[in-house]
Amino acid sequence: QSVLTQPPSVSGAPGQRVTISCTGSSSNIGAGYDVHWYQQLPGTVPKLLIYGDTNRPSGVPDRFSGSKSGTSASLAITGLQAEDEADYYCQSYDSSMSGHVVFGGGTKVTVL
Amino acid sequence: EVQLLESGGDLVQPGGSLRLSCAASGFTFSTYVMHWVRQAPRKGLEWVSAISGSGGRTYYADSVKGRFTISRDNSKSTLYLQMNSLRAEDTAVYHCVKDVGTNVYYMDVWGKGTTVTVSS
């Protein structure tokens, strides 16, 4: 059971908008700690997609965006493309966990 | 170019030990927090451990605390993970990962990983 909860899967048609939620608690997202997102394409290692809640590293298309409110964060993909089919993970800091680093369970995005 | 190359993964029996290594290049290794993150077959990412740039601060997931030890040799730009009392549930690909900063924050460079299989 992950500290950060994500839906196991979401799907959408090409061109549609999909969102992935990442729900935490008062010891992580709710405490104001930043949320980061990673994309793992099939057969590859994770790649940083969003950092500090809303920031995109250089090279990440602007159809990916992040937001945060209360104890939850979201990743939105607008104009969904076939190459966006991947697993997506949120990550944050948790003050109550001994190691402090926590991941969500991951969400598989399927492009219909 | 920043590179992380893991080694040391193997098939080991339950209760056995293994030491993973990660050779880093392309950045000032001693500056950054480094992590180990694992991914069991067909499962999600699980953070395992982290260490500060100097090696003075270490952090562990509850699932490995007391069994795994993270360390680093900054003179060799190498990160280590000593794994003892291995269990079947430790079976995974273990990734060496660079943090973006000098405190635990987020991860910007991932190694391809080394495979650990715990089975009799």
mmCIF file of C-alpha atoms in Angstrom, chain B:
data_model
loop_
_atom_site.group_PDB
_atom_site.id
_atom_site.type_symbol
_atom_site.label_atom_id
_atom_site.label_comp_id
_atom_site.label_asym_id
_atom_site.label_seq_id
_atom_site.Cartn_x
_atom_site.Cartn_y
_atom_site.Cartn_z
ATOM 1 C CA GLU B 1 27.185 13.384 -20.071
ATOM 2 C CA VAL B 2 25.920 12.230 -16.685
ATOM 3 C CA GLN B 3 26.016 8.437 -16.414
ATOM 4 C CA LEU B 4 25.198 5.916 -13.722
ATOM 5 C CA LEU B 5 26.210 2.295 -14.209
ATOM 6 C CA GLU B 6 25.043 -0.312 -11.719
ATOM 7 C CA SER B 7 26.578 -3.722 -11.193
ATOM 8 C CA GLY B 8 26.502 -6.572 -8.728
ATOM 9 C CA GLY B 9 23.039 -7.981 -9.286
ATOM 10 C CA ASP B 10 22.779 -11.761 -9.150
ATOM 11 C CA LEU B 11 20.710 -14.776 -8.167
ATOM 12 C CA VAL B 12 21.025 -15.341 -4.430
ATOM 13 C CA GLN B 13 19.352 -17.673 -1.961
ATOM 14 C CA PRO B 14 17.009 -16.391 0.745
ATOM 15 C CA GLY B 15 19.046 -15.233 3.714
ATOM 16 C CA GLY B 16 22.028 -14.467 1.535
ATOM 17 C CA SER B 17 23.934 -11.241 0.918
ATOM 18 C CA LEU B 18 24.843 -9.124 -2.079
ATOM 19 C CA ARG B 19 26.622 -5.817 -2.665
ATOM 20 C CA LEU B 20 25.507 -3.544 -5.450
ATOM 21 C CA SER B 21 27.751 -0.852 -6.911
ATOM 22 C CA CYS B 22 27.018 2.206 -9.007
ATOM 23 C CA ALA B 23 29.780 3.981 -10.906
ATOM 24 C CA ALA B 24 28.961 7.625 -11.543
ATOM 25 C CA SER B 25 30.473 9.963 -14.109
ATOM 26 C CA GLY B 26 29.857 13.331 -15.713
ATOM 27 C CA PHE B 27 29.107 15.307 -12.547
ATOM 28 C CA THR B 28 30.643 16.215 -9.192
ATOM 29 C CA PHE B 29 29.566 13.068 -7.381
ATOM 30 C CA SER B 30 30.334 14.255 -3.850
ATOM 31 C CA THR B 31 27.900 17.156 -4.128
ATOM 32 C CA TYR B 32 24.673 15.247 -4.551
ATOM 33 C CA VAL B 33 22.343 13.030 -2.591
ATOM 34 C CA MET B 34 22.168 9.585 -4.208
ATOM 35 C CA HIS B 35 19.335 7.058 -4.031
ATOM 36 C CA TRP B 36 18.594 3.410 -4.652
ATOM 37 C CA VAL B 37 15.125 2.790 -6.076
ATOM 38 C CA ARG B 38 13.864 -0.681 -6.924
ATOM 39 C CA GLN B 39 11.158 -2.066 -9.176
ATOM 40 C CA ALA B 40 9.881 -5.598 -8.665
ATOM 41 C CA PRO B 41 8.690 -7.471 -11.763
ATOM 42 C CA ARG B 42 5.499 -5.886 -13.112
ATOM 43 C CA LYS B 43 5.302 -3.614 -10.059
ATOM 44 C CA GLY B 44 5.757 0.073 -9.329
ATOM 45 C CA LEU B 45 8.718 2.049 -8.089
ATOM 46 C CA GLU B 46 9.809 1.606 -4.488
ATOM 47 C CA TRP B 47 12.321 3.949 -2.904
ATOM 48 C CA VAL B 48 14.919 1.962 -0.935
ATOM 49 C CA SER B 49 17.586 4.232 0.473
ATOM 50 C CA ALA B 50 19.406 7.544 0.125
ATOM 51 C CA ILE B 51 22.701 9.045 1.270
ATOM 52 C CA SER B 52 23.936 12.609 1.549
ATOM 53 C CA GLY B 53 26.844 13.878 -0.498
ATOM 54 C CA SER B 54 29.319 13.517 2.344
ATOM 55 C CA GLY B 55 27.903 10.146 3.372
ATOM 56 C CA GLY B 56 27.117 11.470 6.828
ATOM 57 C CA ARG B 57 23.357 11.114 6.546
ATOM 58 C CA THR B 58 21.594 7.950 5.438
ATOM 59 C CA TYR B 59 17.923 7.157 4.974
ATOM 60 C CA TYR B 60 16.110 3.829 4.592
ATOM 61 C CA ALA B 61 12.671 2.532 3.764
ATOM 62 C CA ASP B 62 11.139 0.557 6.619
ATOM 63 C CA SER B 63 11.124 -2.550 4.407
ATOM 64 C CA VAL B 64 14.932 -2.682 4.307
ATOM 65 C CA LYS B 65 16.014 -0.951 7.508
ATOM 66 C CA GLY B 66 18.392 -3.102 9.504
ATOM 67 C CA ARG B 67 19.151 -5.342 6.515
ATOM 68 C CA PHE B 68 20.518 -2.961 3.874
ATOM 69 C CA THR B 69 23.355 -0.434 4.218
ATOM 70 C CA ILE B 70 23.986 2.388 1.788
ATOM 71 C CA SER B 71 27.442 3.919 1.468
ATOM 72 C CA ARG B 72 29.553 5.870 -0.983
ATOM 73 C CA ASP B 73 33.203 6.377 -1.893
ATOM 74 C CA ASN B 74 33.503 9.884 -3.249
ATOM 75 C CA SER B 75 37.143 9.331 -4.240
ATOM 76 C CA LYS B 76 35.891 6.644 -6.645
ATOM 77 C CA SER B 77 32.550 8.302 -7.522
ATOM 78 C CA THR B 78 30.863 5.077 -6.525
ATOM 79 C CA LEU B 79 27.667 4.330 -4.624
ATOM 80 C CA TYR B 80 27.076 1.030 -2.848
ATOM 81 C CA LEU B 81 24.210 -0.955 -1.387
ATOM 82 C CA GLN B 82 25.072 -3.813 0.948
ATOM 83 C CA MET B 83 22.096 -6.157 1.113
ATOM 84 C CA ASN B 84 21.919 -8.764 3.881
ATOM 85 C CA SER B 85 19.250 -11.240 5.003
ATOM 86 C CA LEU B 86 17.720 -11.129 1.557
ATOM 87 C CA ARG B 87 14.106 -12.182 1.085
ATOM 88 C CA ALA B 88 12.074 -13.213 -1.937
ATOM 89 C CA GLU B 89 10.312 -9.855 -1.826
ATOM 90 C CA ASP B 90 13.638 -8.093 -2.419
ATOM 91 C CA THR B 91 13.640 -9.475 -5.962
ATOM 92 C CA ALA B 92 13.719 -6.444 -8.256
ATOM 93 C CA VAL B 93 15.700 -4.285 -10.614
ATOM 94 C CA TYR B 94 17.707 -1.888 -8.465
ATOM 95 C CA HIS B 95 18.312 1.562 -9.928
ATOM 96 C CA CYS B 96 20.987 3.987 -8.825
ATOM 97 C CA VAL B 97 19.499 7.473 -9.014
ATOM 98 C CA LYS B 98 20.952 10.957 -8.677
ATOM 99 C CA ASP B 99 19.074 13.589 -6.703
ATOM 100 C CA VAL B 100 18.901 17.074 -8.105
ATOM 101 C CA GLY B 101 20.257 18.637 -4.951
ATOM 102 C CA THR B 102 22.196 18.391 -1.739
ATOM 103 C CA ASN B 103 19.102 17.456 0.260
ATOM 104 C CA VAL B 104 16.530 14.785 -0.553
ATOM 105 C CA TYR B 105 14.261 16.370 -3.144
ATOM 106 C CA TYR B 106 13.651 14.778 -6.550
ATOM 107 C CA MET B 107 15.560 12.589 -8.970
ATOM 108 C CA ASP B 108 16.924 13.715 -12.291
ATOM 109 C CA VAL B 109 19.168 10.917 -13.561
ATOM 110 C CA TRP B 110 18.460 7.178 -13.426
ATOM 111 C CA GLY B 111 20.764 4.273 -14.128
ATOM 112 C CA LYS B 112 19.512 1.336 -16.176
ATOM 113 C CA GLY B 113 19.561 -0.910 -13.122
ATOM 114 C CA THR B 114 20.921 -4.253 -12.003
ATOM 115 C CA THR B 115 18.742 -7.292 -11.374
ATOM 116 C CA VAL B 116 18.583 -9.012 -8.000
ATOM 117 C CA THR B 117 16.752 -12.324 -7.803
ATOM 118 C CA VAL B 118 16.243 -13.966 -4.424
ATOM 119 C CA SER B 119 15.217 -17.575 -4.830
ATOM 120 C CA SER B 120 16.169 -21.054 -3.710
#
